[in-house]
């Protein structure tokens, strides 16, 4: 059986570790590697999209980074309890036309007993920025 440490229930240290592992994985921009942190039947809401299962996660992420170029993400632990973690995040990217954006958002995560994320709910807002305003 797959396990993704640290396992719930989380404490302050293990919740921070889980957030850092997620940040590192997403900054790799490797859809397969990232998807391995999620349960086979993971459920996502990402903005207005509903994504179900690892295969759809991989397809979503592959498409994401064809549109969001030079992507860089920073996550911060907001709260945790038992098998749930809430994070705030920001990331920057540019589109194919060269316009830079900073996206802000919040995610709510729920993990199964094996430490795989079974639910991910993300609310995200994009802000156009100039390249000189980048901070990540």
Short mmCIF file of C-alpha atoms in Angstrom, two decimals:
data_model
loop_
_atom_site.label_atom_id
_atom_site.label_comp_id
_atom_site.label_asym_id
_atom_site.label_seq_id
_atom_site.Cartn_x
_atom_site.Cartn_y
_atom_site.Cartn_z
CA UNK A 1 0.00 0.00 0.00
CA UNK A 2 1.19 3.51 -0.81
CA UNK A 3 2.16 5.81 2.04
CA UNK A 4 3.19 9.47 1.80
CA UNK A 5 4.88 10.67 4.97
CA UNK A 6 4.32 12.49 7.18
CA UNK A 7 1.06 10.76 8.09
CA UNK A 8 -1.94 12.23 9.90
CA UNK A 9 -2.86 13.21 12.51
CA UNK A 10 -0.66 16.25 11.97
CA UNK A 11 1.12 18.39 14.52
CA UNK A 12 2.73 21.78 13.81
CA UNK A 13 5.99 20.21 12.64
CA UNK A 14 4.47 17.54 10.38
CA UNK A 15 1.89 19.95 8.92
CA UNK A 16 4.72 22.34 7.96
CA UNK A 17 6.63 19.42 6.44
CA UNK A 18 3.59 18.41 4.36
CA UNK A 19 3.21 21.98 3.08
CA UNK A 20 6.91 22.23 2.16
CA UNK A 21 6.80 18.88 0.36
CA UNK A 22 3.81 20.11 -1.65
CA UNK A 23 5.55 23.39 -2.52
CA UNK A 24 8.69 21.57 -3.64
CA UNK A 25 6.73 19.08 -5.73
CA UNK A 26 4.65 21.74 -7.49
CA UNK A 27 7.76 23.82 -8.23
CA UNK A 28 9.22 20.75 -9.98
CA UNK A 29 6.38 21.07 -12.53
CA UNK A 30 6.41 17.27 -12.92
CA UNK A 31 2.76 16.16 -13.18
CA UNK A 32 3.48 12.48 -12.50
CA UNK A 33 5.65 13.17 -9.44
CA UNK A 34 3.08 15.61 -8.07
CA UNK A 35 0.16 13.25 -8.65
CA UNK A 36 1.77 10.58 -6.45
CA UNK A 37 0.97 12.69 -3.38
CA UNK A 38 -2.75 12.26 -4.09
CA UNK A 39 -4.99 9.25 -3.58
CA UNK A 40 -6.05 7.31 -6.68
CA UNK A 41 -9.57 8.70 -6.28
CA UNK A 42 -8.57 12.23 -5.25
CA UNK A 43 -11.19 14.97 -5.65
CA UNK A 44 -10.21 18.53 -6.53
CA UNK A 45 -11.94 21.81 -7.04
CA UNK A 46 -9.48 24.17 -8.68
CA UNK A 47 -11.07 27.53 -9.43
CA UNK A 48 -14.12 26.47 -11.46
CA UNK A 49 -12.80 23.04 -12.46
CA UNK A 50 -13.61 19.71 -10.86
CA UNK A 51 -10.86 17.11 -11.20
CA UNK A 52 -11.18 13.48 -10.16
CA UNK A 53 -8.41 10.90 -9.88
CA UNK A 54 -4.68 10.92 -10.50
CA UNK A 55 -4.95 10.70 -14.28
CA UNK A 56 -7.07 13.85 -14.43
CA UNK A 57 -4.62 15.55 -12.03
CA UNK A 58 -1.75 14.75 -14.38
CA UNK A 59 -3.66 16.04 -17.41
CA UNK A 60 -4.69 19.20 -15.57
CA UNK A 61 -1.10 19.95 -14.47
CA UNK A 62 0.37 19.24 -17.90
CA UNK A 63 -2.10 21.69 -19.43
CA UNK A 64 -1.52 24.23 -16.63
CA UNK A 65 2.20 24.53 -17.32
CA UNK A 66 1.74 24.82 -21.04
CA UNK A 67 -0.16 28.04 -20.27
CA UNK A 68 1.54 29.23 -17.06
CA UNK A 69 5.19 29.70 -18.02
CA UNK A 70 8.09 30.31 -15.58
CA UNK A 71 5.81 29.21 -12.74
CA UNK A 72 7.10 29.73 -9.18
CA UNK A 73 5.04 28.92 -6.08
CA UNK A 74 5.25 29.72 -2.35
CA UNK A 75 2.93 27.99 0.17
CA UNK A 76 2.38 28.84 3.84
CA UNK A 77 0.70 26.75 6.52
CA UNK A 78 -2.43 28.52 7.73
CA UNK A 79 -4.04 25.92 10.03
CA UNK A 80 -4.25 22.18 10.67
CA UNK A 81 -6.35 19.69 12.62
CA UNK A 82 -6.11 15.90 12.60
CA UNK A 83 -6.00 14.93 8.89
CA UNK A 84 -6.69 18.39 7.46
CA UNK A 85 -4.41 21.27 6.48
CA UNK A 86 -5.26 24.76 5.24
CA UNK A 87 -2.67 26.77 3.31
CA UNK A 88 -2.38 30.18 1.74
CA UNK A 89 -0.25 30.52 -1.34
CA UNK A 90 0.93 32.79 -4.06
CA UNK A 91 2.56 32.00 -7.35
CA UNK A 92 3.83 33.91 -10.34
CA UNK A 93 3.85 33.04 -14.00
CA UNK A 94 3.70 34.61 -17.41
CA UNK A 95 1.47 33.70 -20.32
CA UNK A 96 2.56 33.11 -23.92
CA UNK A 97 2.02 36.81 -24.68
CA UNK A 98 4.56 37.79 -22.00
CA UNK A 99 2.03 39.13 -19.47
CA UNK A 100 3.05 38.36 -15.88
CA UNK A 101 0.58 37.38 -13.17
CA UNK A 102 0.63 36.79 -9.45
CA UNK A 103 -2.01 34.37 -8.25
CA UNK A 104 -3.19 34.38 -4.65
CA UNK A 105 -5.27 31.72 -3.01
CA UNK A 106 -6.22 29.33 -0.28
CA UNK A 107 -6.37 25.56 -0.30
CA UNK A 108 -8.08 23.12 2.02
CA UNK A 109 -6.57 19.65 2.07
CA UNK A 110 -7.86 16.38 3.51
CA UNK A 111 -5.62 13.31 3.80
CA UNK A 112 -6.34 9.62 4.11
CA UNK A 113 -4.66 7.47 6.77
CA UNK A 114 -1.76 6.75 4.38
CA UNK A 115 -0.90 10.44 4.02
CA UNK A 116 -2.29 10.75 0.48
CA UNK A 117 -4.35 13.84 -0.23
CA UNK A 118 -7.90 12.73 -0.97
CA UNK A 119 -9.46 16.19 -1.26
CA UNK A 120 -8.06 19.51 -2.45
CA UNK A 121 -10.23 22.62 -2.68
CA UNK A 122 -8.50 25.68 -4.12
CA UNK A 123 -9.77 29.24 -4.44
CA UNK A 124 -7.47 31.37 -6.61
CA UNK A 125 -7.38 34.96 -7.88
CA UNK A 126 -5.01 36.30 -10.53
CA UNK A 127 -3.52 39.78 -10.58
CA UNK A 128 -1.73 41.18 -13.62
CA UNK A 129 1.71 42.47 -12.69
CA UNK A 130 4.69 43.94 -14.50
CA UNK A 131 7.82 41.83 -14.74
CA UNK A 132 9.56 44.37 -12.47
CA UNK A 133 6.95 43.65 -9.75
CA UNK A 134 7.87 39.98 -9.45
CA UNK A 135 8.95 38.90 -6.00
CA UNK A 136 9.18 35.11 -6.17
#
